[in-house]
Amino acid sequence: MKVARLIAATGVRMRTTAVAVFLLALAMVLAGVVVVLLLENSLDRSVTESARSTGLQVARQLAKVGAAGLSDTGVAATGDAEAVTQVLDARGHPVTSDPAIATLPPITRARPGPGQEIVETRTLAIHEDSSSYRTVSRLVYGPGGPYTVVSARSLMPVTDASTRLTLLLGLIAIPLLGISGLAVYRSVGSALEPVERMRRTVAEVSTTDLSARVALPPGSDEVHRLAATLNSMLDRLASAQAAQRRFVADASHELRSPLSTISAALDVSSQHPESMGTDELVPVITRETARLRELVDDLLMLARTDDATDRPSRTEVDLDDIVRAEAERVRGESTLEIEVRAWPAKVHGSEAQLRRAVRNLVDNAREYAKERIRVSSSVHDDRAFVEVSDDGPGVAPADRERIFERFVRLDASRQRFYHGGTGLGLAIVAGIAARHGGSARYLDVTEPHYPGAHFRIELPRIDLPQDEEED
């Protein structure tokens, strides 16, 4: 955890630079290892070929004149201090050797057969210095018997070359890593500069003024899309703030109306008791108090539908049962003709909220219907529907979207809901539907018996048992 917090505290630029430098260093190390290995392999083959070539020269002389025709000087005719040659007889005893190893026993115990060549790497102590040598042994037939020619060449040049190359690559890598790290650090800083400008712009945005917008950088990369997303977020915040202000203003206006009526009635009653007695005052206060209670209840319901943290208990709800219950309620309270088409439809949600949504639609239809209302529930695919239709004046096409907004007032024919309404009924319907993963909308349909308004609530359905669907 401490390491994670320490890494997080270094910032994006430092983390990116560190990762880039680490990866570059890793790549350079791998490349250096490959180069050094290739060089060693090439030099190693070169040393072996050089030892083989020297041995072949001596072998040709042996094949012609035998050991008697050789001398120490002839064996060491190459003059190369890093290469030595030794000729062994059939018993493995030195016949002649390079002066540098004249006092040494046989430098190898390899005994190659006819046409065979044995290559070894051995450590030889020459001039009191021990080092690795590549030895090539071959059998030669010549005057005086078979001989074994052993040609050895020091591997010190290979080691020295690889060491110098490794040191050189290291010396080059250190400044290269530093320059690369600085370049990455500056490049990341330059790439993040638009983000920093966005941060400063957003930091200057206040809750009272959401008009500022982030400047869009050129191109269509992630930074450009981030700026566009921030501007879209600011647009949504500004729209939500404006809607909230309108809501507060409308709610204040709606609350002030009944309060003003109650206050005026009380003033008249107190100053002119002879003109407004208790019998006249109580009905006015009762009526306006009911309006206040209805408005407050609607505002609380809207607050719950807006509150994402509100988690009402959810169960399996039968929409067809709610449809039948609301239809029976309206039959008992009005003389309208109520048509019910309740097809089994089961959803998962809050029964109280769903009942409130259906009731709002039914009360809205009852307020504006002339003779009949139709309430229905149905299913299609994975969706469940509740529809409410009436034969009233309907809603103008221009108003069919905004009627689900809060405190919307239409023309005089459809101004308010049942009992005067609050202008929040359809907004509550839309909010409840959205909280249940569905939607509420006005249907653009025309039917002979129901030429008025057609509202639909659409919700995700729950599969019904086979026997229940058949019923």
Short mmCIF file of C-alpha atoms in Angstrom, two decimals:
data_model
loop_
_atom_site.label_atom_id
_atom_site.label_comp_id
_atom_site.label_asym_id
_atom_site.label_seq_id
_atom_site.Cartn_x
_atom_site.Cartn_y
_atom_site.Cartn_z
CA MET A 1 0.00 0.00 0.00
CA LYS A 2 2.81 2.42 0.82
CA VAL A 3 4.49 1.69 -2.49
CA ALA A 4 1.20 2.20 -4.32
CA ARG A 5 0.60 5.53 -2.58
CA LEU A 6 4.18 6.61 -3.30
CA ILE A 7 3.78 5.75 -6.98
CA ALA A 8 0.44 7.56 -7.15
CA ALA A 9 1.98 10.65 -5.52
CA THR A 10 4.65 10.97 -8.21
CA GLY A 11 2.17 12.20 -10.81
CA VAL A 12 1.37 11.18 -14.36
CA ARG A 13 4.44 12.82 -15.89
CA MET A 14 6.90 11.14 -13.55
CA ARG A 15 5.18 7.75 -13.82
CA THR A 16 5.07 7.94 -17.60
CA THR A 17 8.70 9.04 -17.76
CA ALA A 18 9.80 6.29 -15.39
CA VAL A 19 7.93 3.63 -17.38
CA ALA A 20 9.31 4.94 -20.68
CA VAL A 21 12.89 5.05 -19.36
CA PHE A 22 12.54 1.59 -17.83
CA LEU A 23 11.22 0.11 -21.07
CA LEU A 24 13.91 1.87 -23.09
CA ALA A 25 16.58 0.61 -20.70
CA LEU A 26 15.16 -2.90 -20.91
CA ALA A 27 15.15 -2.72 -24.71
CA MET A 28 18.72 -1.41 -24.74
CA VAL A 29 19.88 -4.16 -22.39
CA LEU A 30 18.26 -6.82 -24.54
CA ALA A 31 19.68 -5.29 -27.71
CA GLY A 32 23.13 -4.99 -26.08
CA VAL A 33 23.05 -8.63 -24.96
CA VAL A 34 22.10 -9.72 -28.47
CA VAL A 35 24.88 -7.60 -30.05
CA VAL A 36 27.51 -8.82 -27.60
CA LEU A 37 26.47 -12.46 -28.07
CA LEU A 38 26.57 -12.07 -31.85
CA LEU A 39 29.99 -10.46 -31.63
CA GLU A 40 31.30 -13.19 -29.32
CA ASN A 41 29.90 -15.87 -31.58
CA SER A 42 31.49 -14.28 -34.64
CA LEU A 43 34.87 -13.82 -32.96
CA ASP A 44 34.67 -17.32 -31.50
CA ARG A 45 34.18 -18.80 -34.96
CA SER A 46 37.02 -16.64 -36.25
CA VAL A 47 39.39 -17.93 -33.53
CA THR A 48 38.41 -21.52 -34.29
CA GLU A 49 38.97 -21.02 -38.00
CA SER A 50 42.34 -19.37 -37.32
CA ALA A 51 43.44 -22.30 -35.12
CA ARG A 52 42.22 -24.76 -37.72
CA SER A 53 44.11 -22.93 -40.49
CA THR A 54 47.35 -22.96 -38.49
CA GLY A 55 46.96 -26.66 -37.75
CA LEU A 56 46.36 -27.44 -41.42
CA GLN A 57 49.62 -25.71 -42.41
CA VAL A 58 51.59 -27.83 -39.92
CA ALA A 59 49.70 -30.97 -40.97
CA ARG A 60 50.68 -30.47 -44.61
CA GLN A 61 54.34 -30.22 -43.69
CA LEU A 62 54.12 -33.33 -41.54
CA ALA A 63 52.48 -35.25 -44.34
CA LYS A 64 55.37 -34.32 -46.65
CA VAL A 65 58.53 -34.46 -44.55
CA GLY A 66 57.46 -35.93 -41.22
CA ALA A 67 58.50 -34.69 -37.79
CA ALA A 68 62.20 -34.75 -38.72
CA GLY A 69 61.63 -31.97 -41.19
CA LEU A 70 60.04 -29.72 -38.57
CA SER A 71 61.70 -27.51 -36.06
CA ASP A 72 60.37 -25.45 -33.20
CA THR A 73 60.76 -22.44 -35.40
CA GLY A 74 58.79 -24.10 -38.13
CA VAL A 75 55.97 -24.92 -35.81
CA ALA A 76 55.86 -21.33 -34.61
CA ALA A 77 56.28 -19.91 -38.09
CA THR A 78 53.10 -17.81 -37.74
CA GLY A 79 54.84 -15.53 -35.28
CA ASP A 80 51.54 -15.02 -33.46
CA ALA A 81 52.16 -14.89 -29.71
CA GLU A 82 48.50 -15.74 -29.01
CA ALA A 83 48.64 -18.93 -31.09
CA VAL A 84 50.64 -22.03 -30.19
CA THR A 85 51.07 -25.40 -31.91
CA GLN A 86 52.13 -28.76 -30.59
CA VAL A 87 52.84 -32.04 -32.44
CA LEU A 88 52.36 -35.31 -30.56
CA ASP A 89 53.54 -38.76 -31.56
CA ALA A 90 51.45 -41.91 -31.52
CA ARG A 91 51.96 -42.32 -27.76
CA GLY A 92 50.89 -38.75 -27.04
CA HIS A 93 54.34 -37.39 -26.26
CA PRO A 94 55.31 -33.99 -27.63
CA VAL A 95 57.52 -34.26 -30.70
CA THR A 96 57.86 -30.57 -31.27
CA SER A 97 56.09 -27.56 -29.79
CA ASP A 98 55.87 -23.84 -30.04
CA PRO A 99 58.71 -22.28 -27.99
CA ALA A 100 56.15 -20.78 -25.60
CA ILE A 101 54.99 -24.27 -24.56
CA ALA A 102 58.16 -26.23 -25.16
CA THR A 103 58.43 -27.18 -21.50
CA LEU A 104 54.76 -28.06 -21.09
CA PRO A 105 53.29 -31.57 -21.27
CA PRO A 106 50.70 -32.31 -23.93
CA ILE A 107 48.16 -29.47 -23.88
CA THR A 108 45.30 -31.87 -24.65
CA ARG A 109 44.47 -35.52 -24.22
CA ALA A 110 42.28 -35.54 -27.30
CA ARG A 111 43.11 -38.34 -29.71
CA PRO A 112 41.21 -37.83 -32.95
CA GLY A 113 40.69 -40.71 -35.34
CA PRO A 114 41.38 -40.70 -39.05
CA GLY A 115 39.59 -37.80 -40.74
CA GLN A 116 38.32 -36.59 -37.35
CA GLU A 117 38.77 -33.14 -35.83
CA ILE A 118 38.30 -32.37 -32.14
CA VAL A 119 37.65 -28.78 -31.03
CA GLU A 120 38.01 -27.92 -27.33
CA THR A 121 38.27 -24.95 -25.01
CA ARG A 122 41.04 -25.40 -22.46
CA THR A 123 42.83 -23.27 -19.89
CA LEU A 124 46.58 -23.06 -20.48
CA ALA A 125 49.20 -21.49 -18.25
CA ILE A 126 51.61 -19.77 -20.61
CA HIS A 127 54.15 -17.26 -19.31
CA GLU A 128 52.61 -17.66 -15.86
CA ASP A 129 49.29 -16.36 -17.15
CA SER A 130 46.33 -18.72 -17.31
CA SER A 131 43.77 -18.04 -19.99
CA SER A 132 41.30 -19.87 -22.17
CA TYR A 133 42.43 -21.26 -25.51
CA ARG A 134 40.54 -22.82 -28.37
CA THR A 135 42.29 -26.05 -29.42
CA VAL A 136 41.81 -27.92 -32.70
CA SER A 137 43.28 -31.45 -32.85
CA ARG A 138 43.61 -33.61 -35.97
CA LEU A 139 45.40 -36.89 -36.90
CA VAL A 140 48.07 -36.72 -39.63
CA TYR A 141 49.92 -39.57 -41.32
CA GLY A 142 53.43 -38.81 -42.47
CA PRO A 143 56.96 -40.16 -42.50
CA GLY A 144 57.81 -41.48 -39.06
CA GLY A 145 54.34 -42.54 -38.02
CA PRO A 146 50.95 -40.95 -37.22
CA TYR A 147 51.00 -37.60 -35.52
CA THR A 148 48.45 -35.49 -33.69
CA VAL A 149 48.63 -31.81 -34.54
CA VAL A 150 47.21 -29.58 -31.81
CA SER A 151 46.72 -25.93 -32.73
CA ALA A 152 45.62 -23.56 -29.95
CA ARG A 153 44.58 -19.91 -30.14
CA SER A 154 43.86 -17.65 -27.20
CA LEU A 155 40.25 -16.54 -26.56
CA MET A 156 41.44 -13.40 -24.77
CA PRO A 157 40.71 -11.16 -27.81
CA VAL A 158 37.12 -12.39 -27.77
CA THR A 159 36.76 -11.60 -24.07
CA ASP A 160 38.47 -8.22 -24.45
CA ALA A 161 36.30 -7.26 -27.43
CA SER A 162 33.03 -8.22 -25.69
CA THR A 163 34.12 -6.39 -22.52
CA ARG A 164 35.01 -3.24 -24.45
CA LEU A 165 31.76 -3.39 -26.41
CA THR A 166 29.73 -3.88 -23.23
CA LEU A 167 31.45 -0.91 -21.60
CA LEU A 168 30.95 1.20 -24.70
CA LEU A 169 27.25 0.35 -24.89
CA GLY A 170 26.88 1.17 -21.19
CA LEU A 171 28.59 4.53 -21.62
CA ILE A 172 26.33 5.33 -24.57
CA ALA A 173 23.16 4.12 -22.80
CA ILE A 174 23.52 6.35 -19.72
CA PRO A 175 23.33 9.73 -21.51
CA LEU A 176 20.84 8.31 -24.02
CA LEU A 177 18.51 7.27 -21.20
CA GLY A 178 18.87 10.70 -19.59
CA ILE A 179 18.10 12.51 -22.85
CA SER A 180 15.18 10.17 -23.56
CA GLY A 181 13.77 10.63 -20.05
CA LEU A 182 13.94 14.42 -20.39
CA ALA A 183 12.31 14.27 -23.81
CA VAL A 184 9.51 12.03 -22.55
CA TYR A 185 8.98 14.25 -19.50
CA ARG A 186 8.68 17.37 -21.63
CA SER A 187 6.54 15.62 -24.24
CA VAL A 188 4.11 14.33 -21.62
CA GLY A 189 3.97 17.77 -20.06
CA SER A 190 3.20 19.28 -23.45
CA ALA A 191 0.51 16.66 -24.10
CA LEU A 192 -1.05 17.31 -20.67
CA GLU A 193 -1.02 21.09 -21.03
CA PRO A 194 -4.51 21.14 -22.62
CA VAL A 195 -5.74 19.02 -19.72
CA GLU A 196 -4.27 21.50 -17.25
CA ARG A 197 -6.02 24.36 -19.09
CA MET A 198 -9.27 22.40 -18.86
CA ARG A 199 -8.72 21.92 -15.13
CA ARG A 200 -8.18 25.63 -14.61
CA THR A 201 -11.30 26.45 -16.64
CA VAL A 202 -13.47 23.98 -14.74
CA ALA A 203 -12.02 25.17 -11.42
CA GLU A 204 -13.15 28.70 -12.24
CA VAL A 205 -16.73 27.57 -12.93
CA SER A 206 -18.96 28.60 -10.03
CA THR A 207 -22.35 27.33 -8.97
CA THR A 208 -23.88 30.69 -9.84
CA ASP A 209 -22.41 30.90 -13.35
CA LEU A 210 -22.12 27.79 -15.50
CA SER A 211 -21.63 29.64 -18.78
CA ALA A 212 -17.86 29.00 -19.08
CA ARG A 213 -16.82 26.27 -21.50
CA VAL A 214 -13.56 24.40 -22.10
CA ALA A 215 -11.62 25.32 -25.23
CA LEU A 216 -11.54 22.41 -27.66
CA PRO A 217 -7.97 21.45 -28.62
CA PRO A 218 -7.29 20.66 -32.30
CA GLY A 219 -7.52 17.11 -33.55
CA SER A 220 -9.85 14.30 -32.61
CA ASP A 221 -7.79 12.44 -30.01
CA GLU A 222 -8.64 11.52 -26.42
CA VAL A 223 -7.90 15.03 -25.12
CA HIS A 224 -10.28 16.54 -27.66
CA ARG A 225 -12.97 14.04 -26.69
CA LEU A 226 -12.36 14.80 -23.01
CA ALA A 227 -12.89 18.51 -23.64
CA ALA A 228 -16.08 17.77 -25.58
CA THR A 229 -17.30 15.55 -22.73
CA LEU A 230 -16.58 18.25 -20.14
CA ASN A 231 -18.49 20.80 -22.20
CA SER A 232 -21.38 18.36 -22.52
CA MET A 233 -21.30 17.83 -18.75
CA LEU A 234 -21.32 21.60 -18.16
CA ASP A 235 -24.27 21.91 -20.56
CA ARG A 236 -26.16 19.27 -18.58
CA LEU A 237 -25.31 20.97 -15.29
CA ALA A 238 -26.46 24.34 -16.63
CA SER A 239 -29.66 22.76 -17.92
CA ALA A 240 -30.25 21.00 -14.59
CA GLN A 241 -29.56 24.21 -12.69
CA ALA A 242 -31.99 26.15 -14.87
CA ALA A 243 -34.61 23.42 -14.45
CA GLN A 244 -34.07 23.46 -10.68
CA ARG A 245 -34.50 27.21 -10.55
CA ARG A 246 -37.66 27.01 -12.63
CA PHE A 247 -38.92 24.23 -10.38
CA VAL A 248 -38.25 26.24 -7.22
CA ALA A 249 -39.91 29.30 -8.74
CA ASP A 250 -42.94 27.31 -9.91
CA ALA A 251 -43.24 25.50 -6.58
CA SER A 252 -43.03 28.81 -4.73
CA HIS A 253 -45.74 30.25 -6.98
CA GLU A 254 -47.98 27.21 -6.47
CA LEU A 255 -47.52 27.31 -2.69
CA ARG A 256 -48.09 31.05 -2.51
CA SER A 257 -51.48 30.84 -4.22
CA PRO A 258 -53.32 28.79 -1.54
CA LEU A 259 -51.39 30.51 1.23
CA SER A 260 -52.47 33.90 -0.12
CA THR A 261 -56.08 32.72 -0.29
CA ILE A 262 -55.97 31.47 3.31
CA SER A 263 -54.25 34.65 4.50
CA ALA A 264 -56.78 36.87 2.71
CA ALA A 265 -59.72 34.90 4.13
CA LEU A 266 -58.32 35.16 7.65
CA ASP A 267 -57.71 38.91 7.26
CA VAL A 268 -61.23 39.51 6.02
CA SER A 269 -62.68 37.36 8.82
CA SER A 270 -60.65 39.16 11.49
CA GLN A 271 -61.35 42.69 10.23
CA HIS A 272 -64.94 42.15 9.11
CA PRO A 273 -66.36 39.28 11.14
CA GLU A 274 -69.86 40.27 10.17
CA SER A 275 -69.16 39.68 6.43
CA MET A 276 -67.33 36.26 6.75
CA GLY A 277 -68.27 34.00 9.56
CA THR A 278 -66.90 30.64 10.58
CA ASP A 279 -69.29 28.79 8.28
CA GLU A 280 -67.83 30.58 5.27
CA LEU A 281 -64.20 30.64 6.47
CA VAL A 282 -63.80 26.91 7.25
CA PRO A 283 -64.63 25.64 3.71
CA VAL A 284 -62.15 28.09 2.16
CA ILE A 285 -59.34 27.09 4.53
CA THR A 286 -60.17 23.39 4.15
CA ARG A 287 -60.12 23.59 0.35
CA GLU A 288 -56.83 25.52 0.18
CA THR A 289 -55.23 23.29 2.84
CA ALA A 290 -56.12 20.28 0.71
CA ARG A 291 -54.43 21.96 -2.25
CA LEU A 292 -51.34 22.58 -0.12
CA ARG A 293 -51.30 18.98 1.09
CA GLU A 294 -51.65 17.67 -2.47
CA LEU A 295 -48.86 19.92 -3.72
CA VAL A 296 -46.52 18.95 -0.89
CA ASP A 297 -47.25 15.24 -1.46
CA ASP A 298 -46.48 15.64 -5.17
CA LEU A 299 -43.26 17.50 -4.44
CA LEU A 300 -42.16 14.77 -2.04
CA MET A 301 -42.94 12.11 -4.64
CA LEU A 302 -40.90 13.99 -7.25
CA ALA A 303 -38.03 14.31 -4.80
CA ARG A 304 -38.08 10.55 -4.28
CA THR A 305 -38.09 9.83 -8.00
CA ASP A 306 -35.11 12.20 -8.43
CA ASP A 307 -33.17 10.78 -5.49
CA ALA A 308 -30.90 8.01 -6.77
CA THR A 309 -30.14 6.96 -3.18
CA ASP A 310 -33.80 6.28 -2.42
CA ARG A 311 -34.31 2.51 -2.52
CA PRO A 312 -37.98 1.64 -1.94
CA SER A 313 -38.76 -2.00 -1.35
CA ARG A 314 -39.41 -3.81 -4.61
CA THR A 315 -41.54 -6.88 -5.21
CA GLU A 316 -43.31 -8.59 -8.06
CA VAL A 317 -46.19 -6.33 -9.07
CA ASP A 318 -49.20 -7.35 -11.18
CA LEU A 319 -50.03 -4.39 -13.38
CA ASP A 320 -53.34 -5.98 -14.40
CA ASP A 321 -54.45 -5.98 -10.75
CA ILE A 322 -53.61 -2.27 -10.45
CA VAL A 323 -55.50 -1.55 -13.67
CA ARG A 324 -58.62 -3.34 -12.42
CA ALA A 325 -58.45 -1.65 -9.01
CA GLU A 326 -58.12 1.86 -10.48
CA ALA A 327 -60.94 1.19 -12.94
CA GLU A 328 -63.24 0.08 -10.12
CA ARG A 329 -62.30 3.15 -8.10
CA VAL A 330 -63.28 5.49 -10.94
CA ARG A 331 -66.52 3.57 -11.56
CA GLY A 332 -67.53 4.24 -7.97
CA GLU A 333 -66.71 7.96 -8.15
CA SER A 334 -68.05 8.97 -11.57
CA THR A 335 -70.67 8.18 -14.20
CA LEU A 336 -68.15 7.65 -16.98
CA GLU A 337 -68.08 4.42 -18.98
CA ILE A 338 -64.92 2.52 -17.99
CA GLU A 339 -63.50 -0.08 -20.39
CA VAL A 340 -60.92 -2.46 -18.91
CA ARG A 341 -58.53 -4.66 -20.90
CA ALA A 342 -56.33 -6.23 -18.24
CA TRP A 343 -53.95 -8.75 -19.74
CA PRO A 344 -51.59 -10.40 -17.17
CA ALA A 345 -48.46 -8.27 -16.89
CA LYS A 346 -45.96 -8.71 -14.09
CA VAL A 347 -43.06 -6.33 -13.34
CA HIS A 348 -40.53 -5.87 -10.55
CA GLY A 349 -40.80 -2.63 -8.59
CA SER A 350 -42.52 -0.59 -5.91
CA GLU A 351 -46.22 -1.35 -5.92
CA ALA A 352 -47.08 1.95 -4.20
CA GLN A 353 -45.22 4.03 -6.78
CA LEU A 354 -46.57 2.09 -9.75
CA ARG A 355 -50.10 2.40 -8.38
CA ARG A 356 -49.54 6.16 -8.01
CA ALA A 357 -48.41 6.42 -11.65
CA VAL A 358 -51.46 4.54 -12.96
CA ARG A 359 -53.78 6.54 -10.71
CA ASN A 360 -52.38 9.82 -12.01
CA LEU A 361 -53.09 8.78 -15.60
CA VAL A 362 -56.58 7.55 -14.74
CA ASP A 363 -57.44 10.73 -12.79
CA ASN A 364 -56.10 12.83 -15.65
CA ALA A 365 -58.31 10.96 -18.11
CA ARG A 366 -61.36 11.22 -15.82
CA GLU A 367 -60.93 14.98 -15.57
CA TYR A 368 -61.05 15.51 -19.34
CA ALA A 369 -63.09 12.57 -20.63
CA LYS A 370 -66.56 13.26 -22.00
CA GLU A 371 -68.19 9.83 -21.75
CA ARG A 372 -65.65 7.00 -21.61
CA ILE A 373 -62.20 5.93 -20.47
CA ARG A 374 -60.19 2.85 -21.40
CA VAL A 375 -57.55 1.37 -19.11
CA SER A 376 -55.49 -1.58 -20.31
CA SER A 377 -52.42 -3.67 -19.51
CA SER A 378 -50.52 -5.82 -22.01
CA VAL A 379 -47.16 -7.39 -22.77
CA HIS A 380 -45.02 -7.60 -25.88
CA ASP A 381 -41.65 -9.32 -26.03
CA ASP A 382 -39.83 -8.33 -22.82
CA ARG A 383 -41.91 -5.19 -22.12
CA ALA A 384 -45.08 -4.60 -20.13
CA PHE A 385 -47.49 -1.76 -20.92
CA VAL A 386 -50.23 0.21 -19.19
CA GLU A 387 -52.31 2.45 -21.45
CA VAL A 388 -54.98 4.99 -20.53
CA SER A 389 -57.18 6.59 -23.22
CA ASP A 390 -60.11 9.00 -23.11
CA ASP A 391 -62.55 10.70 -25.51
CA GLY A 392 -61.69 14.21 -24.35
CA PRO A 393 -60.08 17.10 -26.27
CA GLY A 394 -56.63 15.45 -26.43
CA VAL A 395 -53.29 17.26 -26.44
CA ALA A 396 -51.93 19.43 -29.23
CA PRO A 397 -48.92 17.89 -31.06
CA ALA A 398 -46.70 20.76 -29.94
CA ASP A 399 -47.42 19.98 -26.28
CA ARG A 400 -47.14 16.19 -26.28
CA GLU A 401 -43.51 16.15 -25.16
CA ARG A 402 -43.51 18.97 -22.66
CA ILE A 403 -46.63 17.83 -20.78
CA PHE A 404 -44.33 15.50 -18.82
CA GLU A 405 -42.37 18.49 -17.51
CA ARG A 406 -43.09 19.96 -14.11
CA PHE A 407 -45.74 22.66 -13.62
CA VAL A 408 -46.60 22.71 -17.32
CA ARG A 409 -49.87 24.47 -18.07
CA LEU A 410 -51.76 23.84 -21.30
CA ASP A 411 -54.85 25.58 -22.70
CA ALA A 412 -58.00 26.05 -20.68
CA SER A 413 -59.50 22.72 -21.80
CA ARG A 414 -56.70 20.71 -20.09
CA GLN A 415 -55.30 23.08 -17.51
CA ARG A 416 -55.30 21.00 -14.37
CA PHE A 417 -55.71 17.48 -13.11
CA TYR A 418 -58.49 16.14 -11.00
CA HIS A 419 -59.57 18.47 -8.16
CA GLY A 420 -57.59 21.33 -9.66
CA GLY A 421 -54.33 19.35 -9.74
CA THR A 422 -50.83 20.62 -9.18
CA GLY A 423 -49.31 20.42 -12.65
CA LEU A 424 -47.04 17.62 -11.43
CA GLY A 425 -49.10 14.53 -12.21
CA LEU A 426 -47.52 13.56 -15.52
CA ALA A 427 -44.05 14.55 -14.28
CA ILE A 428 -44.55 12.06 -11.43
CA VAL A 429 -45.63 9.40 -13.92
CA ALA A 430 -42.51 9.96 -16.03
CA GLY A 431 -40.26 9.93 -12.96
CA ILE A 432 -41.70 6.69 -11.59
CA ALA A 433 -41.43 5.00 -14.97
CA ALA A 434 -37.80 6.09 -15.33
CA ARG A 435 -36.96 4.83 -11.81
CA HIS A 436 -38.31 1.42 -12.85
CA GLY A 437 -36.23 1.24 -16.03
CA GLY A 438 -39.06 2.27 -18.32
CA SER A 439 -40.65 5.35 -19.85
CA ALA A 440 -43.91 7.25 -20.14
CA ARG A 441 -45.09 8.92 -23.33
CA TYR A 442 -48.04 10.25 -25.25
CA LEU A 443 -49.23 7.99 -28.10
CA ASP A 444 -50.06 9.61 -31.41
CA VAL A 445 -53.05 7.41 -32.29
CA THR A 446 -56.61 8.08 -33.35
CA GLU A 447 -59.51 5.76 -32.48
CA PRO A 448 -63.21 6.31 -33.20
CA HIS A 449 -64.36 5.81 -29.62
CA TYR A 450 -61.29 7.36 -27.99
CA PRO A 451 -60.28 10.46 -29.99
CA GLY A 452 -58.70 12.16 -26.97
CA ALA A 453 -55.46 11.56 -25.11
CA HIS A 454 -53.56 8.26 -25.16
CA PHE A 455 -50.88 7.74 -22.52
CA ARG A 456 -48.60 4.71 -22.14
CA ILE A 457 -46.27 3.48 -19.39
CA GLU A 458 -43.67 1.00 -20.62
CA LEU A 459 -41.71 -1.17 -18.15
CA PRO A 460 -39.44 -4.25 -18.23
CA ARG A 461 -41.61 -7.32 -17.70
CA ILE A 462 -41.11 -10.48 -15.68
CA ASP A 463 -41.84 -13.78 -17.42
CA LEU A 464 -45.09 -15.27 -16.23
CA PRO A 465 -45.64 -18.99 -15.52
CA GLN A 466 -47.22 -20.85 -18.45
CA ASP A 467 -50.45 -21.59 -16.61
CA GLU A 468 -50.86 -17.94 -15.56
CA GLU A 469 -50.42 -16.73 -19.13
CA GLU A 470 -53.05 -19.18 -20.32
CA ASP A 471 -55.52 -17.93 -17.69
#
